[in-house]
PDB file of N, CA, C and O in Angstrom:
ATOM      1  N   LEU A   1       0.757  -1.370   0.023  1.00 61.00           N
ATOM      2  CA  LEU A   1      -0.189  -0.030   0.085  1.00 61.00           C
ATOM      3  C   LEU A   1       0.832   1.153  -0.336  1.00 61.00           C
ATOM      4  O   LEU A   1       0.471   2.117  -0.908  1.00 61.00           O
ATOM      5  N   GLY A   2       1.740   1.440   0.783  1.00 63.00           N
ATOM      6  CA  GLY A   2       2.797   2.574   0.695  1.00 63.00           C
ATOM      7  C   GLY A   2       3.573   2.688  -0.361  1.00 63.00           C
ATOM      8  O   GLY A   2       3.306   3.736  -0.992  1.00 63.00           O
ATOM      9  N   LEU A   3       3.501   2.020  -1.348  1.00 62.00           N
ATOM     10  CA  LEU A   3       4.487   2.063  -2.436  1.00 62.00           C
ATOM     11  C   LEU A   3       3.672   2.402  -3.565  1.00 62.00           C
ATOM     12  O   LEU A   3       3.761   3.517  -4.214  1.00 62.00           O
ATOM     13  N   LEU A   4       2.225   1.519  -3.298  1.00 58.00           N
ATOM     14  CA  LEU A   4       0.799   2.460  -3.923  1.00 58.00           C
ATOM     15  C   LEU A   4       0.863   3.729  -4.188  1.00 58.00           C
ATOM     16  O   LEU A   4       0.637   4.540  -5.016  1.00 58.00           O
ATOM     17  N   VAL A   5       0.810   4.491  -2.539  1.00 57.00           N
ATOM     18  CA  VAL A   5       0.697   5.765  -2.590  1.00 57.00           C
ATOM     19  C   VAL A   5       1.837   6.495  -3.448  1.00 57.00           C
ATOM     20  O   VAL A   5       1.801   7.866  -3.632  1.00 57.00           O
ATOM     21  N   PHE A   6       3.302   6.064  -2.906  1.00 56.00           N
ATOM     22  CA  PHE A   6       4.291   7.117  -3.328  1.00 56.00           C
ATOM     23  C   PHE A   6       4.279   6.670  -4.933  1.00 56.00           C
ATOM     24  O   PHE A   6       4.381   8.297  -5.445  1.00 56.00           O
ATOM     25  N   LEU A   7       4.271   5.874  -5.785  1.00 54.00           N
ATOM     26  CA  LEU A   7       3.902   5.802  -7.354  1.00 54.00           C
ATOM     27  C   LEU A   7       2.688   6.866  -7.628  1.00 54.00           C
ATOM     28  O   LEU A   7       2.682   7.582  -8.744  1.00 54.00           O
ATOM     29  N   GLU A   8       1.795   6.503  -7.099  1.00 61.00           N
ATOM     30  CA  GLU A   8       0.229   7.331  -6.772  1.00 61.00           C
ATOM     31  C   GLU A   8       0.918   9.408  -7.048  1.00 61.00           C
ATOM     32  O   GLU A   8       0.698  10.085  -8.085  1.00 61.00           O
ATOM     33  N   ALA A   9       1.678   9.795  -6.059  1.00 56.00           N
ATOM     34  CA  ALA A   9       1.858  10.407  -5.647  1.00 56.00           C
ATOM     35  C   ALA A   9       3.169  11.130  -6.889  1.00 56.00           C
ATOM     36  O   ALA A   9       2.725  12.433  -7.163  1.00 56.00           O
ATOM     37  N   ILE A  10       3.925  10.481  -7.325  1.00 51.00           N
ATOM     38  CA  ILE A  10       4.349  10.733  -8.494  1.00 51.00           C
ATOM     39  C   ILE A  10       4.146  10.703  -9.752  1.00 51.00           C
ATOM     40  O   ILE A  10       4.381  11.891 -10.450  1.00 51.00           O
ATOM     41  N   TYR A  11       2.912  10.053  -9.958  1.00 53.00           N
ATOM     42  CA  TYR A  11       2.144  10.329 -11.190  1.00 53.00           C
ATOM     43  C   TYR A  11       1.588  11.929 -11.388  1.00 53.00           C
ATOM     44  O   TYR A  11       1.572  12.275 -12.394  1.00 53.00           O
ATOM     45  N   PHE A  12       1.210  12.284  -9.996  1.00 52.00           N
ATOM     46  CA  PHE A  12       0.534  13.534 -10.150  1.00 52.00           C
ATOM     47  C   PHE A  12       0.956  14.456 -10.041  1.00 52.00           C
ATOM     48  O   PHE A  12       0.609  15.660  -9.534  1.00 52.00           O
ATOM     49  N   SER A  13       2.633  14.419  -9.462  1.00 49.00           N
ATOM     50  CA  SER A  13       3.098  15.246  -9.331  1.00 49.00           C
ATOM     51  C   SER A  13       4.895  14.969 -10.215  1.00 49.00           C
ATOM     52  O   SER A  13       5.551  14.887  -9.680  1.00 49.00           O
ATOM     53  N   PRO A  14       4.853  15.191 -11.255  1.00 48.00           N
ATOM     54  CA  PRO A  14       5.754  15.122 -12.306  1.00 48.00           C
ATOM     55  C   PRO A  14       6.937  16.163 -11.867  1.00 48.00           C
ATOM     56  O   PRO A  14       7.829  15.672 -12.465  1.00 48.00           O
ATOM     57  N   GLU A  15       6.947  17.377 -11.456  1.00 48.00           N
ATOM     58  CA  GLU A  15       7.616  18.196 -10.611  1.00 48.00           C
ATOM     59  C   GLU A  15       8.910  17.301  -9.579  1.00 48.00           C
ATOM     60  O   GLU A  15       9.957  18.287  -9.659  1.00 48.00           O
ATOM     61  N   TYR A  16       8.568  16.259  -8.965  1.00 49.00           N
ATOM     62  CA  TYR A  16       9.034  15.774  -8.147  1.00 49.00           C
ATOM     63  C   TYR A  16      10.563  15.100  -8.795  1.00 49.00           C
ATOM     64  O   TYR A  16      11.223  15.176  -7.849  1.00 49.00           O
ATOM     65  N   PHE A  17      10.565  14.996 -10.298  1.00 51.00           N
ATOM     66  CA  PHE A  17      11.621  14.771 -10.818  1.00 51.00           C
ATOM     67  C   PHE A  17      12.296  15.884 -11.330  1.00 51.00           C
ATOM     68  O   PHE A  17      13.729  15.374 -11.882  1.00 51.00           O
ATOM     69  N   ARG A  18      12.173  16.908 -11.539  1.00 58.00           N
ATOM     70  CA  ARG A  18      12.656  18.053 -11.865  1.00 58.00           C
ATOM     71  C   ARG A  18      13.607  18.404 -11.193  1.00 58.00           C
ATOM     72  O   ARG A  18      13.401  18.763  -9.950  1.00 58.00           O
ATOM     73  N   GLU A  19      14.622  18.917 -12.261  1.00 77.00           N
ATOM     74  CA  GLU A  19      15.596  19.363 -11.552  1.00 77.00           C
ATOM     75  C   GLU A  19      15.400  21.175 -11.043  1.00 77.00           C
ATOM     76  O   GLU A  19      14.541  21.404 -11.665  1.00 77.00           O
ATOM     77  N   SER A  20      15.665  21.671  -9.863  1.00 95.00           N
ATOM     78  CA  SER A  20      15.196  23.025 -10.032  1.00 95.00           C
ATOM     79  C   SER A  20      17.053  23.857 -10.714  1.00 95.00           C
ATOM     80  O   SER A  20      17.756  23.633 -10.522  1.00 95.00           O
ATOM     81  N   ARG A  21      16.496  24.703 -11.212  1.00 96.00           N
ATOM     82  CA  ARG A  21      17.287  25.799 -12.315  1.00 96.00           C
ATOM     83  C   ARG A  21      17.188  26.647 -11.594  1.00 96.00           C
ATOM     84  O   ARG A  21      16.016  27.609 -11.316  1.00 96.00           O
ATOM     85  N   GLY A  22      18.413  27.507 -12.097  1.00 97.00           N
ATOM     86  CA  GLY A  22      18.138  29.333 -11.782  1.00 97.00           C
ATOM     87  C   GLY A  22      19.293  29.844 -13.136  1.00 97.00           C
ATOM     88  O   GLY A  22      20.081  28.960 -13.242  1.00 97.00           O
ATOM     89  N   VAL A  23      18.758  31.228 -13.189  1.00 98.00           N
ATOM     90  CA  VAL A  23      19.689  32.036 -14.042  1.00 98.00           C
ATOM     91  C   VAL A  23      20.123  33.171 -13.125  1.00 98.00           C
ATOM     92  O   VAL A  23      19.471  34.016 -12.237  1.00 98.00           O
ATOM     93  N   LEU A  24      21.483  33.331 -12.999  1.00 98.00           N
ATOM     94  CA  LEU A  24      22.085  34.718 -12.919  1.00 98.00           C
ATOM     95  C   LEU A  24      21.729  35.723 -13.423  1.00 98.00           C
ATOM     96  O   LEU A  24      21.438  35.997 -14.158  1.00 98.00           O
ATOM     97  N   PHE A  25      21.534  36.787 -12.695  1.00 96.00           N
ATOM     98  CA  PHE A  25      20.716  37.937 -13.626  1.00 96.00           C
ATOM     99  C   PHE A  25      22.065  39.444 -13.205  1.00 96.00           C
ATOM    100  O   PHE A  25      21.744  40.354 -13.155  1.00 96.00           O
ATOM    101  N   THR A  26      23.206  39.151 -12.308  1.00 97.00           N
ATOM    102  CA  THR A  26      24.250  39.854 -12.172  1.00 97.00           C
ATOM    103  C   THR A  26      25.892  39.093 -12.439  1.00 97.00           C
ATOM    104  O   THR A  26      25.526  38.006 -11.830  1.00 97.00           O
ATOM    105  N   GLU A  27      26.816  39.549 -12.401  1.00 98.00           N
ATOM    106  CA  GLU A  27      27.999  39.208 -12.467  1.00 98.00           C
ATOM    107  C   GLU A  27      28.054  38.431 -10.748  1.00 98.00           C
ATOM    108  O   GLU A  27      27.349  39.330 -10.184  1.00 98.00           O
ATOM    109  N   THR A  28      28.356  37.371 -10.107  1.00 98.00           N
ATOM    110  CA  THR A  28      28.507  36.741  -9.805  1.00 98.00           C
ATOM    111  C   THR A  28      29.923  35.744  -8.933  1.00 98.00           C
ATOM    112  O   THR A  28      30.299  35.089 -10.192  1.00 98.00           O
ATOM    113  N   THR A  29      30.018  35.783  -7.932  1.00 98.00           N
ATOM    114  CA  THR A  29      31.120  35.493  -7.336  1.00 98.00           C
ATOM    115  C   THR A  29      30.997  33.753  -6.662  1.00 98.00           C
ATOM    116  O   THR A  29      30.185  34.308  -5.476  1.00 98.00           O
ATOM    117  N   ALA A  30      30.840  32.966  -7.266  1.00 98.00           N
ATOM    118  CA  ALA A  30      30.639  31.788  -6.363  1.00 98.00           C
ATOM    119  C   ALA A  30      31.617  31.246  -5.332  1.00 98.00           C
ATOM    120  O   ALA A  30      32.551  31.327  -5.383  1.00 98.00           O
ATOM    121  N   ARG A  31      31.413  31.121  -3.825  1.00 98.00           N
ATOM    122  CA  ARG A  31      32.290  30.751  -2.916  1.00 98.00           C
ATOM    123  C   ARG A  31      32.805  29.471  -2.176  1.00 98.00           C
ATOM    124  O   ARG A  31      31.399  28.665  -2.585  1.00 98.00           O
ATOM    125  N   LYS A  32      33.143  29.210  -1.431  1.00 98.00           N
ATOM    126  CA  LYS A  32      33.299  27.668  -0.971  1.00 98.00           C
ATOM    127  C   LYS A  32      32.483  27.577   0.306  1.00 98.00           C
ATOM    128  O   LYS A  32      32.293  26.513   0.786  1.00 98.00           O
ATOM    129  N   GLY A  33      31.992  28.565   0.735  1.00 98.00           N
ATOM    130  CA  GLY A  33      30.695  28.315   1.924  1.00 98.00           C
ATOM    131  C   GLY A  33      29.722  29.623   1.614  1.00 98.00           C
ATOM    132  O   GLY A  33      29.661  30.345   0.901  1.00 98.00           O
ATOM    133  N   MET A  34      28.784  29.593   2.831  1.00 98.00           N
ATOM    134  CA  MET A  34      27.773  30.349   2.720  1.00 98.00           C
ATOM    135  C   MET A  34      27.660  31.594   3.445  1.00 98.00           C
ATOM    136  O   MET A  34      27.717  31.887   4.641  1.00 98.00           O
ATOM    137  N   GLY A  35      28.890  32.997   2.596  1.00 97.00           N
ATOM    138  CA  GLY A  35      29.240  34.258   3.347  1.00 97.00           C
ATOM    139  C   GLY A  35      30.066  34.388   2.136  1.00 97.00           C
ATOM    140  O   GLY A  35      31.245  34.115   1.500  1.00 97.00           O
ATOM    141  N   SER A  36      30.385  36.034   2.070  1.00 97.00           N
ATOM    142  CA  SER A  36      31.159  36.615   1.263  1.00 97.00           C
ATOM    143  C   SER A  36      32.988  36.573   1.819  1.00 97.00           C
ATOM    144  O   SER A  36      33.616  36.690   0.974  1.00 97.00           O
ATOM    145  N   GLU A  37      32.816  36.181   3.341  1.00 98.00           N
ATOM    146  CA  GLU A  37      34.133  36.148   3.850  1.00 98.00           C
ATOM    147  C   GLU A  37      34.651  34.726   3.642  1.00 98.00           C
ATOM    148  O   GLU A  37      35.747  34.442   3.307  1.00 98.00           O
ATOM    149  N   TYR A  38      34.045  33.782   2.618  1.00 98.00           N
ATOM    150  CA  TYR A  38      34.318  32.539   2.533  1.00 98.00           C
ATOM    151  C   TYR A  38      35.491  32.760   1.072  1.00 98.00           C
ATOM    152  O   TYR A  38      35.200  33.784   0.117  1.00 98.00           O
ATOM    153  N   SER A  39      36.186  31.836   0.702  1.00 98.00           N
ATOM    154  CA  SER A  39      37.277  31.971  -0.636  1.00 98.00           C
ATOM    155  C   SER A  39      36.146  31.796  -2.028  1.00 98.00           C
ATOM    156  O   SER A  39      35.496  30.973  -1.838  1.00 98.00           O
ATOM    157  N   PRO A  40      36.546  32.314  -3.054  1.00 98.00           N
ATOM    158  CA  PRO A  40      35.971  32.283  -4.259  1.00 98.00           C
ATOM    159  C   PRO A  40      36.075  30.655  -4.433  1.00 98.00           C
ATOM    160  O   PRO A  40      37.144  30.372  -4.016  1.00 98.00           O
ATOM    161  N   ALA A  41      35.058  30.201  -5.079  1.00 98.00           N
ATOM    162  CA  ALA A  41      35.543  28.639  -5.473  1.00 98.00           C
ATOM    163  C   ALA A  41      35.892  28.386  -6.868  1.00 98.00           C
ATOM    164  O   ALA A  41      36.032  27.186  -7.053  1.00 98.00           O
ATOM    165  N   PHE A  42      36.136  29.665  -7.692  1.00 98.00           N
ATOM    166  CA  PHE A  42      36.534  29.451  -9.028  1.00 98.00           C
ATOM    167  C   PHE A  42      37.547  30.324  -9.434  1.00 98.00           C
ATOM    168  O   PHE A  42      37.433  31.513  -8.533  1.00 98.00           O
ATOM    169  N   ASN A  43      38.349  30.283 -10.449  1.00 97.00           N
ATOM    170  CA  ASN A  43      39.499  31.220 -10.996  1.00 97.00           C
ATOM    171  C   ASN A  43      38.397  32.165 -10.628  1.00 97.00           C
ATOM    172  O   ASN A  43      39.306  33.635 -11.203  1.00 97.00           O
ATOM    173  N   GLN A  44      37.313  32.490 -11.511  1.00 96.00           N
ATOM    174  CA  GLN A  44      36.615  33.620 -12.129  1.00 96.00           C
ATOM    175  C   GLN A  44      35.282  33.235 -11.801  1.00 96.00           C
ATOM    176  O   GLN A  44      34.540  32.909 -11.428  1.00 96.00           O
ATOM    177  N   SER A  45      34.641  34.862 -11.894  1.00 97.00           N
ATOM    178  CA  SER A  45      32.927  35.250 -11.371  1.00 97.00           C
ATOM    179  C   SER A  45      32.284  34.047 -12.805  1.00 97.00           C
ATOM    180  O   SER A  45      32.890  33.874 -13.831  1.00 97.00           O
ATOM    181  N   PHE A  46      30.842  34.215 -12.411  1.00 98.00           N
ATOM    182  CA  PHE A  46      30.324  33.966 -13.674  1.00 98.00           C
ATOM    183  C   PHE A  46      29.499  35.130 -14.006  1.00 98.00           C
ATOM    184  O   PHE A  46      28.953  35.886 -13.355  1.00 98.00           O
ATOM    185  N   GLN A  47      28.790  35.179 -15.163  1.00 98.00           N
ATOM    186  CA  GLN A  47      28.437  36.188 -15.870  1.00 98.00           C
ATOM    187  C   GLN A  47      27.071  36.157 -15.923  1.00 98.00           C
ATOM    188  O   GLN A  47      26.215  35.397 -15.642  1.00 98.00           O
ATOM    189  N   GLU A  48      26.397  37.148 -15.966  1.00 98.00           N
ATOM    190  CA  GLU A  48      24.747  37.351 -16.428  1.00 98.00           C
ATOM    191  C   GLU A  48      24.589  36.363 -17.028  1.00 98.00           C
ATOM    192  O   GLU A  48      24.883  36.361 -18.395  1.00 98.00           O
ATOM    193  N   GLY A  49      23.070  36.064 -17.073  1.00 97.00           N
ATOM    194  CA  GLY A  49      22.646  34.883 -17.526  1.00 97.00           C
ATOM    195  C   GLY A  49      23.113  33.567 -17.656  1.00 97.00           C
ATOM    196  O   GLY A  49      22.736  32.764 -18.492  1.00 97.00           O
ATOM    197  N   THR A  50      24.071  33.433 -16.768  1.00 98.00           N
ATOM    198  CA  THR A  50      24.807  32.064 -16.533  1.00 98.00           C
ATOM    199  C   THR A  50      23.550  30.987 -15.682  1.00 98.00           C
ATOM    200  O   THR A  50      22.767  31.503 -15.325  1.00 98.00           O
ATOM    201  N   GLU A  51      23.123  29.669 -16.206  1.00 97.00           N
ATOM    202  CA  GLU A  51      22.478  28.641 -15.341  1.00 97.00           C
ATOM    203  C   GLU A  51      22.733  27.613 -15.170  1.00 97.00           C
ATOM    204  O   GLU A  51      24.267  27.523 -14.967  1.00 97.00           O
ATOM    205  N   PHE A  52      22.494  27.312 -14.267  1.00 98.00           N
ATOM    206  CA  PHE A  52      23.077  26.359 -12.942  1.00 98.00           C
ATOM    207  C   PHE A  52      21.884  25.611 -12.173  1.00 98.00           C
ATOM    208  O   PHE A  52      20.636  26.043 -12.499  1.00 98.00           O
ATOM    209  N   GLU A  53      22.129  24.666 -12.111  1.00 97.00           N
ATOM    210  CA  GLU A  53      21.449  23.604 -11.262  1.00 97.00           C
ATOM    211  C   GLU A  53      21.381  24.033  -9.415  1.00 97.00           C
ATOM    212  O   GLU A  53      22.291  23.887  -8.878  1.00 97.00           O
ATOM    213  N   ILE A  54      19.824  24.076  -9.130  1.00 98.00           N
ATOM    214  CA  ILE A  54      19.978  24.797  -7.415  1.00 98.00           C
ATOM    215  C   ILE A  54      20.171  23.289  -6.553  1.00 98.00           C
ATOM    216  O   ILE A  54      19.298  22.193  -6.910  1.00 98.00           O
ATOM    217  N   ARG A  55      20.964  23.305  -5.954  1.00 97.00           N
ATOM    218  CA  ARG A  55      21.274  21.977  -5.232  1.00 97.00           C
ATOM    219  C   ARG A  55      20.581  22.078  -3.866  1.00 97.00           C
ATOM    220  O   ARG A  55      19.891  21.378  -2.992  1.00 97.00           O
ATOM    221  N   GLN A  56      20.870  23.476  -3.198  1.00 96.00           N
ATOM    222  CA  GLN A  56      20.414  23.476  -1.587  1.00 96.00           C
ATOM    223  C   GLN A  56      19.836  25.041  -1.331  1.00 96.00           C
ATOM    224  O   GLN A  56      20.603  25.794  -2.031  1.00 96.00           O
ATOM    225  N   LYS A  57      19.394  25.651  -0.347  1.00 96.00           N
ATOM    226  CA  LYS A  57      18.974  26.386  -0.298  1.00 96.00           C
ATOM    227  C   LYS A  57      19.009  26.830   1.520  1.00 96.00           C
ATOM    228  O   LYS A  57      18.340  25.984   2.027  1.00 96.00           O
ATOM    229  N   ALA A  58      19.816  27.958   1.580  1.00 96.00           N
ATOM    230  CA  ALA A  58      20.072  28.095   3.263  1.00 96.00           C
ATOM    231  C   ALA A  58      20.674  29.703   3.398  1.00 96.00           C
ATOM    232  O   ALA A  58      21.533  29.915   2.924  1.00 96.00           O
ATOM    233  N   GLY A  59      19.734  29.819   4.490  1.00 95.00           N
ATOM    234  CA  GLY A  59      20.413  31.143   4.770  1.00 95.00           C
ATOM    235  C   GLY A  59      20.976  32.485   3.869  1.00 95.00           C
ATOM    236  O   GLY A  59      21.854  33.097   4.151  1.00 95.00           O
ATOM    237  N   GLY A  60      19.755  32.560   2.744  1.00 97.00           N
ATOM    238  CA  GLY A  60      20.229  33.767   1.994  1.00 97.00           C
ATOM    239  C   GLY A  60      21.419  33.364   0.829  1.00 97.00           C
ATOM    240  O   GLY A  60      21.434  34.087   0.101  1.00 97.00           O
ATOM    241  N   TRP A  61      21.698  32.133   0.979  1.00 98.00           N
ATOM    242  CA  TRP A  61      22.510  31.474  -0.092  1.00 98.00           C
ATOM    243  C   TRP A  61      22.169  30.267  -0.801  1.00 98.00           C
ATOM    244  O   TRP A  61      21.163  29.647  -0.135  1.00 98.00           O
ATOM    245  N   THR A  62      23.007  30.066  -1.974  1.00 98.00           N
ATOM    246  CA  THR A  62      22.075  28.917  -2.713  1.00 98.00           C
ATOM    247  C   THR A  62      23.255  28.341  -2.801  1.00 98.00           C
ATOM    248  O   THR A  62      24.294  28.850  -3.620  1.00 98.00           O
ATOM    249  N   LEU A  63      23.482  26.939  -3.214  1.00 98.00           N
ATOM    250  CA  LEU A  63      24.484  26.278  -3.708  1.00 98.00           C
ATOM    251  C   LEU A  63      24.007  25.964  -5.053  1.00 98.00           C
ATOM    252  O   LEU A  63      23.323  25.131  -5.124  1.00 98.00           O
ATOM    253  N   ALA A  64      24.689  26.454  -5.681  1.00 98.00           N
ATOM    254  CA  ALA A  64      24.735  26.150  -7.414  1.00 98.00           C
ATOM    255  C   ALA A  64      25.480  25.027  -7.944  1.00 98.00           C
ATOM    256  O   ALA A  64      26.892  25.133  -7.579  1.00 98.00           O
ATOM    257  N   ARG A  65      25.330  24.333  -8.715  1.00 98.00           N
ATOM    258  CA  ARG A  65      25.817  23.457  -9.705  1.00 98.00           C
ATOM    259  C   ARG A  65      26.182  24.105 -11.182  1.00 98.00           C
ATOM    260  O   ARG A  65      25.183  24.183 -11.784  1.00 98.00           O
ATOM    261  N   PHE A  66      27.151  24.435 -11.301  1.00 98.00           N
ATOM    262  CA  PHE A  66      27.422  24.993 -12.954  1.00 98.00           C
ATOM    263  C   PHE A  66      28.218  24.100 -13.663  1.00 98.00           C
ATOM    264  O   PHE A  66      29.024  23.347 -13.249  1.00 98.00           O
ATOM    265  N   PRO A  67      27.308  23.956 -14.931  1.00 95.00           N
ATOM    266  CA  PRO A  67      27.968  23.387 -15.831  1.00 95.00           C
ATOM    267  C   PRO A  67      29.574  23.021 -16.285  1.00 95.00           C
ATOM    268  O   PRO A  67      30.066  23.975 -16.573  1.00 95.00           O
ATOM    269  N   GLY A  68      29.936  22.246 -16.018  1.00 95.00           N
ATOM    270  CA  GLY A  68      31.418  22.155 -16.802  1.00 95.00           C
ATOM    271  C   GLY A  68      32.181  22.553 -15.617  1.00 95.00           C
ATOM    272  O   GLY A  68      33.577  22.582 -15.783  1.00 95.00           O
ATOM    273  N   ALA A  69      31.907  23.295 -14.317  1.00 96.00           N
ATOM    274  CA  ALA A  69      32.553  23.685 -13.296  1.00 96.00           C
ATOM    275  C   ALA A  69      32.634  23.267 -12.347  1.00 96.00           C
ATOM    276  O   ALA A  69      33.581  22.870 -11.460  1.00 96.00           O
ATOM    277  N   GLY A  70      31.533  23.091 -11.181  1.00 98.00           N
ATOM    278  CA  GLY A  70      31.485  22.534 -10.150  1.00 98.00           C
ATOM    279  C   GLY A  70      30.365  23.195  -9.491  1.00 98.00           C
ATOM    280  O   GLY A  70      29.210  23.894  -9.519  1.00 98.00           O
ATOM    281  N   ASP A  71      30.223  22.841  -8.018  1.00 98.00           N
ATOM    282  CA  ASP A  71      29.425  23.259  -6.872  1.00 98.00           C
ATOM    283  C   ASP A  71      30.103  24.794  -6.469  1.00 98.00           C
ATOM    284  O   ASP A  71      31.175  24.625  -6.343  1.00 98.00           O
ATOM    285  N   GLY A  72      29.218  25.423  -6.106  1.00 98.00           N
ATOM    286  CA  GLY A  72      29.859  27.262  -5.104  1.00 98.00           C
ATOM    287  C   GLY A  72      28.795  27.737  -4.590  1.00 98.00           C
ATOM    288  O   GLY A  72      27.648  27.366  -5.276  1.00 98.00           O
ATOM    289  N   TRP A  73      28.620  28.477  -3.665  1.00 98.00           N
ATOM    290  CA  TRP A  73      27.572  29.099  -2.911  1.00 98.00           C
ATOM    291  C   TRP A  73      27.399  30.423  -3.719  1.00 98.00           C
ATOM    292  O   TRP A  73      28.485  31.248  -3.357  1.00 98.00           O
ATOM    293  N   ILE A  74      26.256  31.072  -4.021  1.00 98.00           N
ATOM    294  CA  ILE A  74      26.239  32.033  -4.588  1.00 98.00           C
ATOM    295  C   ILE A  74      24.818  32.754  -3.598  1.00 98.00           C
ATOM    296  O   ILE A  74      23.904  31.981  -3.163  1.00 98.00           O
ATOM    297  N   PRO A  75      24.611  34.581  -3.838  1.00 98.00           N
ATOM    298  CA  PRO A  75      23.911  34.979  -2.870  1.00 98.00           C
ATOM    299  C   PRO A  75      22.560  35.104  -3.621  1.00 98.00           C
ATOM    300  O   PRO A  75      22.625  34.879  -4.726  1.00 98.00           O
ATOM    301  N   ALA A  76      21.431  34.381  -2.417  1.00 97.00           N
ATOM    302  CA  ALA A  76      20.143  34.616  -3.424  1.00 97.00           C
ATOM    303  C   ALA A  76      19.260  35.572  -4.155  1.00 97.00           C
ATOM    304  O   ALA A  76      18.542  35.373  -4.950  1.00 97.00           O
ATOM    305  N   SER A  77      19.887  36.550  -3.656  1.00 96.00           N
ATOM    306  CA  SER A  77      19.902  37.844  -4.474  1.00 96.00           C
ATOM    307  C   SER A  77      20.279  38.045  -5.780  1.00 96.00           C
ATOM    308  O   SER A  77      20.413  39.124  -6.635  1.00 96.00           O
ATOM    309  N   SER A  78      21.189  37.212  -6.041  1.00 97.00           N
ATOM    310  CA  SER A  78      22.139  37.124  -7.507  1.00 97.00           C
ATOM    311  C   SER A  78      21.384  36.397  -8.454  1.00 97.00           C
ATOM    312  O   SER A  78      21.937  36.503  -9.515  1.00 97.00           O
ATOM    313  N   HIS A  79      20.417  35.876  -8.084  1.00 97.00           N
ATOM    314  CA  HIS A  79      19.845  34.851  -9.146  1.00 97.00           C
ATOM    315  C   HIS A  79      18.107  34.674  -9.050  1.00 97.00           C
ATOM    316  O   HIS A  79      17.555  34.831  -8.166  1.00 97.00           O
ATOM    317  N   SER A  80      17.380  34.513 -10.247  1.00 95.00           N
ATOM    318  CA  SER A  80      15.889  33.687 -10.048  1.00 95.00           C
ATOM    319  C   SER A  80      16.280  32.152 -10.278  1.00 95.00           C
ATOM    320  O   SER A  80      16.899  31.885 -10.834  1.00 95.00           O
ATOM    321  N   ASP A  81      14.874  31.683 -10.011  1.00 87.00           N
ATOM    322  CA  ASP A  81      15.031  29.975 -10.058  1.00 87.00           C
ATOM    323  C   ASP A  81      13.460  30.116 -10.464  1.00 87.00           C
ATOM    324  O   ASP A  81      12.601  30.956 -10.490  1.00 87.00           O
ATOM    325  N   ASP A  82      13.419  28.686 -10.952  1.00 77.00           N
ATOM    326  CA  ASP A  82      11.688  28.342 -11.677  1.00 77.00           C
ATOM    327  C   ASP A  82      10.973  27.578 -10.701  1.00 77.00           C
ATOM    328  O   ASP A  82      11.031  27.486  -9.423  1.00 77.00           O
TER     329      ASP A  82
END
């Protein structure tokens, strides 16, 4: 019965498997932690319009996975999400 309820929830909620995506609306430096005091996660910042996958949100910061680059924390105020 539990499996049936789970499968029914998935059937009626296709967004269950959808990745959460975001787009930067300003040039942004991804950081190694949740705060501007942390070191940059990459050698360069990301430009306005860069798309990424949202991995986690906490305390006004978003853990973003940038294709071909990796993960870094960005301010929640620097992007929109779907």
